[in-house]
mmCIF file with all atom_site columns, C-alpha atoms in Angstrom:
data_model
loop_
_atom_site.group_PDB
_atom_site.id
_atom_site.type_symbol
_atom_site.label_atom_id
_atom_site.label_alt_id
_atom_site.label_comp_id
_atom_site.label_asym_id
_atom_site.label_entity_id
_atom_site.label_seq_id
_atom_site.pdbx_PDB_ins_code
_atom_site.Cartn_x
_atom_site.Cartn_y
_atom_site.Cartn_z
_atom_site.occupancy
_atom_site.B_iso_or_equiv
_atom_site.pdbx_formal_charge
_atom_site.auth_seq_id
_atom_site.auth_comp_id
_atom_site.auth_asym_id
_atom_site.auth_atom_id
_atom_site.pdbx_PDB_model_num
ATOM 1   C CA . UNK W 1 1   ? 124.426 130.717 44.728 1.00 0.00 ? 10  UNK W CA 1
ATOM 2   C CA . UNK W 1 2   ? 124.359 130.724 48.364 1.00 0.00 ? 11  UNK W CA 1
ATOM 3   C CA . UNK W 1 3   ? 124.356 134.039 50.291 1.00 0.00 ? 12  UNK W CA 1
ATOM 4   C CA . UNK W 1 4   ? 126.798 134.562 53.332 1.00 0.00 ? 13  UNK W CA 1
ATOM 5   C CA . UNK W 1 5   ? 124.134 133.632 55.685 1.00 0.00 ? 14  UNK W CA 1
ATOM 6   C CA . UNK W 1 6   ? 122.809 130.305 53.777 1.00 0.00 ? 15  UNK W CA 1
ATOM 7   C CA . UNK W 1 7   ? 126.909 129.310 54.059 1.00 0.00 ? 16  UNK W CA 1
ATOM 8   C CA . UNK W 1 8   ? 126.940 130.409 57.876 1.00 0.00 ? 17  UNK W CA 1
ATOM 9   C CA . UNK W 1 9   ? 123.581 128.109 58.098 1.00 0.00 ? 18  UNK W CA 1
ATOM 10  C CA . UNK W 1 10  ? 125.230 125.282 56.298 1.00 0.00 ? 19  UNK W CA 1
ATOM 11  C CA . UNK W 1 11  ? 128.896 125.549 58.177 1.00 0.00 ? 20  UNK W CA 1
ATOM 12  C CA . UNK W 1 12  ? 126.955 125.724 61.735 1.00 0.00 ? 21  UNK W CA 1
ATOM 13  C CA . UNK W 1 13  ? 124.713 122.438 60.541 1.00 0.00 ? 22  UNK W CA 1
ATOM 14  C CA . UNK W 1 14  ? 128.197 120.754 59.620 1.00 0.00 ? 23  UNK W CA 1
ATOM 15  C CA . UNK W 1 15  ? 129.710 121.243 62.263 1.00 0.00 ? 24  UNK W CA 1
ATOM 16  C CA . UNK W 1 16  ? 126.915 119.931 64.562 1.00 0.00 ? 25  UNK W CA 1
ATOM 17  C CA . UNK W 1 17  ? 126.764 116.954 61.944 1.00 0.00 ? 26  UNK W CA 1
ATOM 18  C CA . UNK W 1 18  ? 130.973 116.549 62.294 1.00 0.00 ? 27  UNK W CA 1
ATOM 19  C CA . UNK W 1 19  ? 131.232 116.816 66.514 1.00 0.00 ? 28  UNK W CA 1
ATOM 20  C CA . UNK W 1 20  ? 128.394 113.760 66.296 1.00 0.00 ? 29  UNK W CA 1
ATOM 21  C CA . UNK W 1 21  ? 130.133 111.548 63.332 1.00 0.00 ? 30  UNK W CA 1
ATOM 22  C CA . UNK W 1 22  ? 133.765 112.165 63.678 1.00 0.00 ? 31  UNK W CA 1
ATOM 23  C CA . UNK W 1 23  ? 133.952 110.924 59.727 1.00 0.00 ? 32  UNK W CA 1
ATOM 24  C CA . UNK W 1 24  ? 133.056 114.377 58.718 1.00 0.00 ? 33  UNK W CA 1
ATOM 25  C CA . UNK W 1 25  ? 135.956 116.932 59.174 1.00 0.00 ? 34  UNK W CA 1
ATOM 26  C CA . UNK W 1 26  ? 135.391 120.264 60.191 1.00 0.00 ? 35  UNK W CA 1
ATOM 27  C CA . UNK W 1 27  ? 138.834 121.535 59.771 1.00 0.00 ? 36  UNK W CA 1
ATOM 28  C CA . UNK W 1 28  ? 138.991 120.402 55.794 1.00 0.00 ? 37  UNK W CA 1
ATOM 29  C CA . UNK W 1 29  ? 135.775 121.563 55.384 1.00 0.00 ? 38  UNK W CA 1
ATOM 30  C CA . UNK W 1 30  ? 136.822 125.129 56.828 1.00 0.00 ? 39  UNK W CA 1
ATOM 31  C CA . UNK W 1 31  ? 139.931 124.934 55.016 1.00 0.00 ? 40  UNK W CA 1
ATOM 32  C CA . UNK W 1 32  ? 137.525 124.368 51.271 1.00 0.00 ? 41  UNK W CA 1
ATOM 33  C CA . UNK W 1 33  ? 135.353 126.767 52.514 1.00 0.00 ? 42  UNK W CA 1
ATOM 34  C CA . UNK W 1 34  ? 137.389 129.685 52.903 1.00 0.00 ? 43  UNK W CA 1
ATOM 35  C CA . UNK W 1 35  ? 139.366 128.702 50.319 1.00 0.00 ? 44  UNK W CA 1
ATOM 36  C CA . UNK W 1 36  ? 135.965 128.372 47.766 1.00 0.00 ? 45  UNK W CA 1
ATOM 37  C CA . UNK W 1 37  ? 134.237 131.539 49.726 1.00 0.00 ? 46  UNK W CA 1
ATOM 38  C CA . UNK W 1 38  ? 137.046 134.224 49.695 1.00 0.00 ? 47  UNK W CA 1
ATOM 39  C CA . UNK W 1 39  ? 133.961 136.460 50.804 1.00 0.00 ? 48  UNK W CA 1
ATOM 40  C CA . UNK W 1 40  ? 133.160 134.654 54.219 1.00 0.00 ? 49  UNK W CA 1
ATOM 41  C CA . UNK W 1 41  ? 135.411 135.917 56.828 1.00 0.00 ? 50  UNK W CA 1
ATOM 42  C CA . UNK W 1 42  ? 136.954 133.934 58.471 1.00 0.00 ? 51  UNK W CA 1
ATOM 43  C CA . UNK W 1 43  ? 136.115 134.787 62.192 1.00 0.00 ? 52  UNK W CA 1
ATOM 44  C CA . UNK W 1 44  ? 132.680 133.846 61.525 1.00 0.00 ? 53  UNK W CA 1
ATOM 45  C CA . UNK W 1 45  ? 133.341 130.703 59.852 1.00 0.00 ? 54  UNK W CA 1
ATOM 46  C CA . UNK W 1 46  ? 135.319 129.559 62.978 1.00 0.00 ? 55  UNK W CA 1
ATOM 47  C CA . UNK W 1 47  ? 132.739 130.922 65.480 1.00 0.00 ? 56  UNK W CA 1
ATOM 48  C CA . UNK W 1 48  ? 129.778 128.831 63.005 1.00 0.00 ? 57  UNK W CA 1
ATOM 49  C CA . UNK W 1 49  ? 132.184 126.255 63.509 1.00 0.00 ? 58  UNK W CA 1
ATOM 50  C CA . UNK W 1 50  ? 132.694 126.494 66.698 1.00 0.00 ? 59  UNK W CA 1
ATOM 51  C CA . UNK W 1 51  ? 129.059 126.425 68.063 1.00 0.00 ? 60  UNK W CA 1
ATOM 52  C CA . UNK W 1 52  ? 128.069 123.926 65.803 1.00 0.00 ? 61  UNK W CA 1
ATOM 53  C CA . UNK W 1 53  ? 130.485 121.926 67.195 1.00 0.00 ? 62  UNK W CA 1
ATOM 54  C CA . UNK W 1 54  ? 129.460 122.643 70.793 1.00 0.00 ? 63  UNK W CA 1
ATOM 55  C CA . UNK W 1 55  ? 125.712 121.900 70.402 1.00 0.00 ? 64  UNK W CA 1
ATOM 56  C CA . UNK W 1 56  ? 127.271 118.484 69.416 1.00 0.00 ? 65  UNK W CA 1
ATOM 57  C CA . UNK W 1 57  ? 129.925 117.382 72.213 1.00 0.00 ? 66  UNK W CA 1
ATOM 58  C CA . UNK W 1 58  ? 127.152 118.669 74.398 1.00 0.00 ? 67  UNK W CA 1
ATOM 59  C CA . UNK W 1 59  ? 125.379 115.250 73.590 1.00 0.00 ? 68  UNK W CA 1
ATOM 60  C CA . UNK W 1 60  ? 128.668 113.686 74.826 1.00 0.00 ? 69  UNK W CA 1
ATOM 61  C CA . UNK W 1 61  ? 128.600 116.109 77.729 1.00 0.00 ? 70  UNK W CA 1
ATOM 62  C CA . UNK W 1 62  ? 124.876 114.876 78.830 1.00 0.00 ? 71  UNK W CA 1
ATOM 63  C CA . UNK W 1 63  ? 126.357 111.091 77.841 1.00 0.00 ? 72  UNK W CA 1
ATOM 64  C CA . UNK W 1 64  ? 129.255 111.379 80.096 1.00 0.00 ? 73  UNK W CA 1
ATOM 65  C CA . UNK W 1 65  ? 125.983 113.063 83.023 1.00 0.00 ? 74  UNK W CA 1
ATOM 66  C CA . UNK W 1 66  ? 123.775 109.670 82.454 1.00 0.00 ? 75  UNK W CA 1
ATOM 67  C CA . UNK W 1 67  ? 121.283 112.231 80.799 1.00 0.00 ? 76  UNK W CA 1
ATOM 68  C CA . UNK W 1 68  ? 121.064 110.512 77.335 1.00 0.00 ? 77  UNK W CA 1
ATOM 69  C CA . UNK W 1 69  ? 121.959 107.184 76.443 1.00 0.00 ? 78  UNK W CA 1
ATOM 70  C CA . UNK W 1 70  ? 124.397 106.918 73.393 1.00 0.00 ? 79  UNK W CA 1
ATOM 71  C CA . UNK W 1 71  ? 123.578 104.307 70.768 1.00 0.00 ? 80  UNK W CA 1
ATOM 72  C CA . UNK W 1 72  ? 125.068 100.743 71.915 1.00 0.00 ? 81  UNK W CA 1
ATOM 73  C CA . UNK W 1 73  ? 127.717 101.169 68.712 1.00 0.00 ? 82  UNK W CA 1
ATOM 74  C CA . UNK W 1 74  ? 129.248 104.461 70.281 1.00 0.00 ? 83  UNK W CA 1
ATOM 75  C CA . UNK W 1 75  ? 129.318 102.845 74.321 1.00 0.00 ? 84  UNK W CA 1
ATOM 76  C CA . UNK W 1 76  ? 132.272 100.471 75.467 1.00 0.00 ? 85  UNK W CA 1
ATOM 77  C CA . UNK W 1 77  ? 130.231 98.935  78.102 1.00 0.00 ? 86  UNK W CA 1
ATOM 78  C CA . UNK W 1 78  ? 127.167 97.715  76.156 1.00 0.00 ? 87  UNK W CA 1
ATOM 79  C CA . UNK W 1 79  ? 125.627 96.410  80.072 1.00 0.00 ? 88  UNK W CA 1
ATOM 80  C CA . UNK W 1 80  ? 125.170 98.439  83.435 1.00 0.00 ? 89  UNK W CA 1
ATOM 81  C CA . UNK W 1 81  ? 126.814 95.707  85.304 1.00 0.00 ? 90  UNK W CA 1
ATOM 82  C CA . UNK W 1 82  ? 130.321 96.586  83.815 1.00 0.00 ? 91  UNK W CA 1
ATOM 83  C CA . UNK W 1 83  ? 129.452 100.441 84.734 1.00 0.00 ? 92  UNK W CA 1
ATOM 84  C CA . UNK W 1 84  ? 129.529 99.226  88.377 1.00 0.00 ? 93  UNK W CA 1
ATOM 85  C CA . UNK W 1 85  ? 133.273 98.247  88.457 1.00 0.00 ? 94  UNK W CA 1
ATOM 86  C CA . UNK W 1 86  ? 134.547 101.538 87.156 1.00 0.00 ? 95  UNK W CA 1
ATOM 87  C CA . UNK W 1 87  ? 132.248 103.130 89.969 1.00 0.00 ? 96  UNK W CA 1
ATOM 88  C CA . UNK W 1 88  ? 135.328 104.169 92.359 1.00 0.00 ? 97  UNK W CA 1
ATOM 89  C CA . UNK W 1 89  ? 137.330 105.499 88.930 1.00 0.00 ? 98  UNK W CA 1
ATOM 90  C CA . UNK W 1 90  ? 134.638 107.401 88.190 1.00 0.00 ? 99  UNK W CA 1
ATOM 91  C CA . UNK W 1 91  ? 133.894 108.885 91.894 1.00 0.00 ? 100 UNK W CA 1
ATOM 92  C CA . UNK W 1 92  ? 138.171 109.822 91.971 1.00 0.00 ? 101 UNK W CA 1
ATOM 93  C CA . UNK W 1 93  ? 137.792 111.776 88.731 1.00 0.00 ? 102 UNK W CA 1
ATOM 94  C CA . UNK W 1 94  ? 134.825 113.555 90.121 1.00 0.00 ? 103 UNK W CA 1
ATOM 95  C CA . UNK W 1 95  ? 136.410 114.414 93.246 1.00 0.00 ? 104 UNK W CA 1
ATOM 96  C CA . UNK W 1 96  ? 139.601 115.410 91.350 1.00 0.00 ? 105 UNK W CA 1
ATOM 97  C CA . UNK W 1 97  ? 137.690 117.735 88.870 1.00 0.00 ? 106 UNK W CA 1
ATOM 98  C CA . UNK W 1 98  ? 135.971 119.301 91.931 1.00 0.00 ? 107 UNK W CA 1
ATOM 99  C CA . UNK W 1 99  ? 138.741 119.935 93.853 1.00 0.00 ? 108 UNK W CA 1
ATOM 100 C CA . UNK W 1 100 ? 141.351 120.817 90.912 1.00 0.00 ? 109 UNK W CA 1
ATOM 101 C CA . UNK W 1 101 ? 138.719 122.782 88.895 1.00 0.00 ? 110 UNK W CA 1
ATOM 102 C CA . UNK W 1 102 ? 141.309 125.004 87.112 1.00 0.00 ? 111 UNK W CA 1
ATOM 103 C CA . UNK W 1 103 ? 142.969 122.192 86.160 1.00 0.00 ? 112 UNK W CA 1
ATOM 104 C CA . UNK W 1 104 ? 139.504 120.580 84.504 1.00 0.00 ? 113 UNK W CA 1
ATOM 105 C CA . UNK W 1 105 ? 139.639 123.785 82.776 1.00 0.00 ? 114 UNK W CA 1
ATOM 106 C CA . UNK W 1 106 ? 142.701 123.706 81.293 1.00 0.00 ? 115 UNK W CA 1
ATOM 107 C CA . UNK W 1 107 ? 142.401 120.334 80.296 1.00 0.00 ? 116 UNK W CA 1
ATOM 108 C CA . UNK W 1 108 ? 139.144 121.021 78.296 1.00 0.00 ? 117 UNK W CA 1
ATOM 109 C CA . UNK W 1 109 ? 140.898 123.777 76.460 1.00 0.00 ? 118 UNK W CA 1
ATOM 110 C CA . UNK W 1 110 ? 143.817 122.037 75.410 1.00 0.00 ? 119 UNK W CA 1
ATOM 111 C CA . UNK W 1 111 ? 141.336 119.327 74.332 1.00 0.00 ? 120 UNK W CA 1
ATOM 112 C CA . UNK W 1 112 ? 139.235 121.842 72.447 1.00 0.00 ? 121 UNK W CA 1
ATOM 113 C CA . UNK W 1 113 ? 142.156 123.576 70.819 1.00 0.00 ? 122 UNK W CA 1
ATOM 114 C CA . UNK W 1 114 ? 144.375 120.779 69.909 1.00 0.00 ? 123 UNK W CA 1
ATOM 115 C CA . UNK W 1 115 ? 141.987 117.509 69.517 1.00 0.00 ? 124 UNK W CA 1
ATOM 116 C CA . UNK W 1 116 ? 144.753 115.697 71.981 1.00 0.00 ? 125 UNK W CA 1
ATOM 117 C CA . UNK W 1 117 ? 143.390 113.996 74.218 1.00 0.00 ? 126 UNK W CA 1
ATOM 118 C CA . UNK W 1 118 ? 140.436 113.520 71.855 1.00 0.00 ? 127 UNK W CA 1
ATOM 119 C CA . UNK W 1 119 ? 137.556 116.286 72.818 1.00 0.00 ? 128 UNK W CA 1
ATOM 120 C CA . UNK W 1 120 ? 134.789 114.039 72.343 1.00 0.00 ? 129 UNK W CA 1
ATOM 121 C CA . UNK W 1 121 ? 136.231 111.804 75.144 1.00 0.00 ? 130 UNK W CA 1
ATOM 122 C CA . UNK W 1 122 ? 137.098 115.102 77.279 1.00 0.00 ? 131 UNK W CA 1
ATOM 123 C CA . UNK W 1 123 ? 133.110 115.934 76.548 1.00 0.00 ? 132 UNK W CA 1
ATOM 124 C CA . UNK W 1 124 ? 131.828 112.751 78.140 1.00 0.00 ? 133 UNK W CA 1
ATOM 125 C CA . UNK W 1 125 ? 134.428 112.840 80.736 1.00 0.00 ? 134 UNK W CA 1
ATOM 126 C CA . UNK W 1 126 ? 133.545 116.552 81.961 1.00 0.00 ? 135 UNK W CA 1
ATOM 127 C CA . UNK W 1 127 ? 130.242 115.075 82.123 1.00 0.00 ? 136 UNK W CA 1
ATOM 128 C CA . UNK W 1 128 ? 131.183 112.236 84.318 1.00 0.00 ? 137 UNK W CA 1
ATOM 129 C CA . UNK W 1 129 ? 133.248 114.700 86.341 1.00 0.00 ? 138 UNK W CA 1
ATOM 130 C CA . UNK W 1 130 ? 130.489 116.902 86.911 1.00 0.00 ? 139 UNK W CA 1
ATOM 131 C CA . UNK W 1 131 ? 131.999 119.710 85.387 1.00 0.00 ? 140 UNK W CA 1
ATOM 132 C CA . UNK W 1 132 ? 129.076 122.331 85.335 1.00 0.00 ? 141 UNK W CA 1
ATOM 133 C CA . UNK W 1 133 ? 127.501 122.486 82.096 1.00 0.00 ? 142 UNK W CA 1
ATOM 134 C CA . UNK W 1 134 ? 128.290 126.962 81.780 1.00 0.00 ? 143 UNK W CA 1
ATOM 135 C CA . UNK W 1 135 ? 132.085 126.038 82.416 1.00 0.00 ? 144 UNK W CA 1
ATOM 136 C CA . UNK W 1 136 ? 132.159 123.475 79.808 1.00 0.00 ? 145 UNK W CA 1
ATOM 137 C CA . UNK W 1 137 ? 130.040 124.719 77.022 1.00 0.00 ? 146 UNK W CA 1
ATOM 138 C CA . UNK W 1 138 ? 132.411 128.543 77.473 1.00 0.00 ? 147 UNK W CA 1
ATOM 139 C CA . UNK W 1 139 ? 136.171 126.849 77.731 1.00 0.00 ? 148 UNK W CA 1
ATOM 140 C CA . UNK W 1 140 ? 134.740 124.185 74.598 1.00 0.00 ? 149 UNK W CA 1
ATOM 141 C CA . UNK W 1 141 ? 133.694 127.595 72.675 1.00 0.00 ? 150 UNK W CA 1
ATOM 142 C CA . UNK W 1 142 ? 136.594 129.102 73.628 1.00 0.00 ? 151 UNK W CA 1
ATOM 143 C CA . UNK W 1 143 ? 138.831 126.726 72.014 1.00 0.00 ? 152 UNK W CA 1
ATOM 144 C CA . UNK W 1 144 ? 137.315 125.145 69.582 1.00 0.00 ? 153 UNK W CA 1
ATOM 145 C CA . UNK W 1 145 ? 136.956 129.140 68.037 1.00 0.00 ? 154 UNK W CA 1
ATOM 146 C CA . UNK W 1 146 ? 140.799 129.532 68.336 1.00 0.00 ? 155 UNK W CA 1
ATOM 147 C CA . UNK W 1 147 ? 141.245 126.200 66.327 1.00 0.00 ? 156 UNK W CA 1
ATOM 148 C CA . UNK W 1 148 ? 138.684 127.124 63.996 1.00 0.00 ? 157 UNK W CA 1
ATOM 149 C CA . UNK W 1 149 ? 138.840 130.538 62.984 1.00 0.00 ? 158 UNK W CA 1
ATOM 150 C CA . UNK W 1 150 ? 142.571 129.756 62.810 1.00 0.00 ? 159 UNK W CA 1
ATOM 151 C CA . UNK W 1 151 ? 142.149 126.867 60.416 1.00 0.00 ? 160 UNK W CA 1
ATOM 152 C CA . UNK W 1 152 ? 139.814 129.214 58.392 1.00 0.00 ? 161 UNK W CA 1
ATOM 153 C CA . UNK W 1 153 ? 142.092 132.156 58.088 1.00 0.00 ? 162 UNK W CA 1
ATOM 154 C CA . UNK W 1 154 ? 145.049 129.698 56.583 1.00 0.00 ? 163 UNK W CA 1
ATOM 155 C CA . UNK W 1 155 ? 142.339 128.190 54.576 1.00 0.00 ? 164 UNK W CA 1
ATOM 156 C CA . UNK W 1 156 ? 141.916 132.332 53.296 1.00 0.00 ? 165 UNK W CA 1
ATOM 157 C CA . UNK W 1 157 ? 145.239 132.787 53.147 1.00 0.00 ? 166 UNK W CA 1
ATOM 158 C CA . UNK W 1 158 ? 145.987 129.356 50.527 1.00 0.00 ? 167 UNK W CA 1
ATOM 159 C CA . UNK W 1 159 ? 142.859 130.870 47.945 1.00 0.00 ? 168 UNK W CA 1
ATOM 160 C CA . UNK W 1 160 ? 144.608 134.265 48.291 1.00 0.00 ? 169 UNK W CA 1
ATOM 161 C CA . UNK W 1 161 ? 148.009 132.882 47.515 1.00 0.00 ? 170 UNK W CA 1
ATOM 162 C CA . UNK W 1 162 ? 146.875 130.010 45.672 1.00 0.00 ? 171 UNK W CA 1
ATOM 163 C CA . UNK W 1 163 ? 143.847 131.820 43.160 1.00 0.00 ? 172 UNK W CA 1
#
């Protein structure tokens, strides 16, 4: 069997794997895996989780920059000449995130914590509002820990009830 750290390995990996392909869930996983691992606690299943998940909507975040290029099936606008007529959108939100930074903030942590509005979208847009990269990457960990270490100590709670 795997030992607590193999599982920590493998929960971080999924996570990465689940904040890039939105097919695999990270909260059922957590739920099977504290469920299946009565052992693991559940903090550091949700913090796994949680930076796993960051070091993937950070490739949204550098998307939403213009620092990577996301594969043509994942962009709406498959040319750069449709980018050009969202160009004054895109310079409002950045002046709106600039001057209404605690309300970027919040938005990013309700985002994180609750999945509404989707935090994959909220990743690229931070990007595209120039949100700096330390402020997005700490309010993302913040919440996505809450929502996973939360989702994990249910998922403890079922196998105690449950087994």
């Amino acid at each position: 069997g795997c030992d607590r750290m193999e599982w920590i390995g493998f929960t971080l990996g999924y996570s990465v794997l689940s904040a890039l392909i939105p097919v695999f869930n990270t909260e059922l996983y957590l739920v099977g895996m504290a469920a299946a691992q009565p052992q693991m606690h559940w903090g550091l299943l949700g913090l796994a989780a949680a930076v796993g998940q960051m070091i993937g909507k950070a490739v949204f975040y550098y998307a939403g920059r213009g620092v990577l290029m996301l594969p043509a099936r994942l962009r709406r606008e498959p040319d750069r000449q449709r980018a050009g007529r969202w160009a004054p959108q895109l310079q409002q939100i950045q002046e709106f995130s600039q001057q209404h930074r605690v309300w970027s903030v919040g938005v990013l942590l309700v985002s994180a914590l609750t999945g509404l509005p989707p935090f994959a979208a909220t990743s690229v847009l931070a990007g595209l509002a120039r949100v700096r990269l330390l402020t997005f990457l700490a309010t993302g960990l913040i919440g996505r820990f809450v929502r996973f270490a939360t989702i994990a100590a249910f998922g403890s709670v079922f196998s105690a009830w449950w087994l």
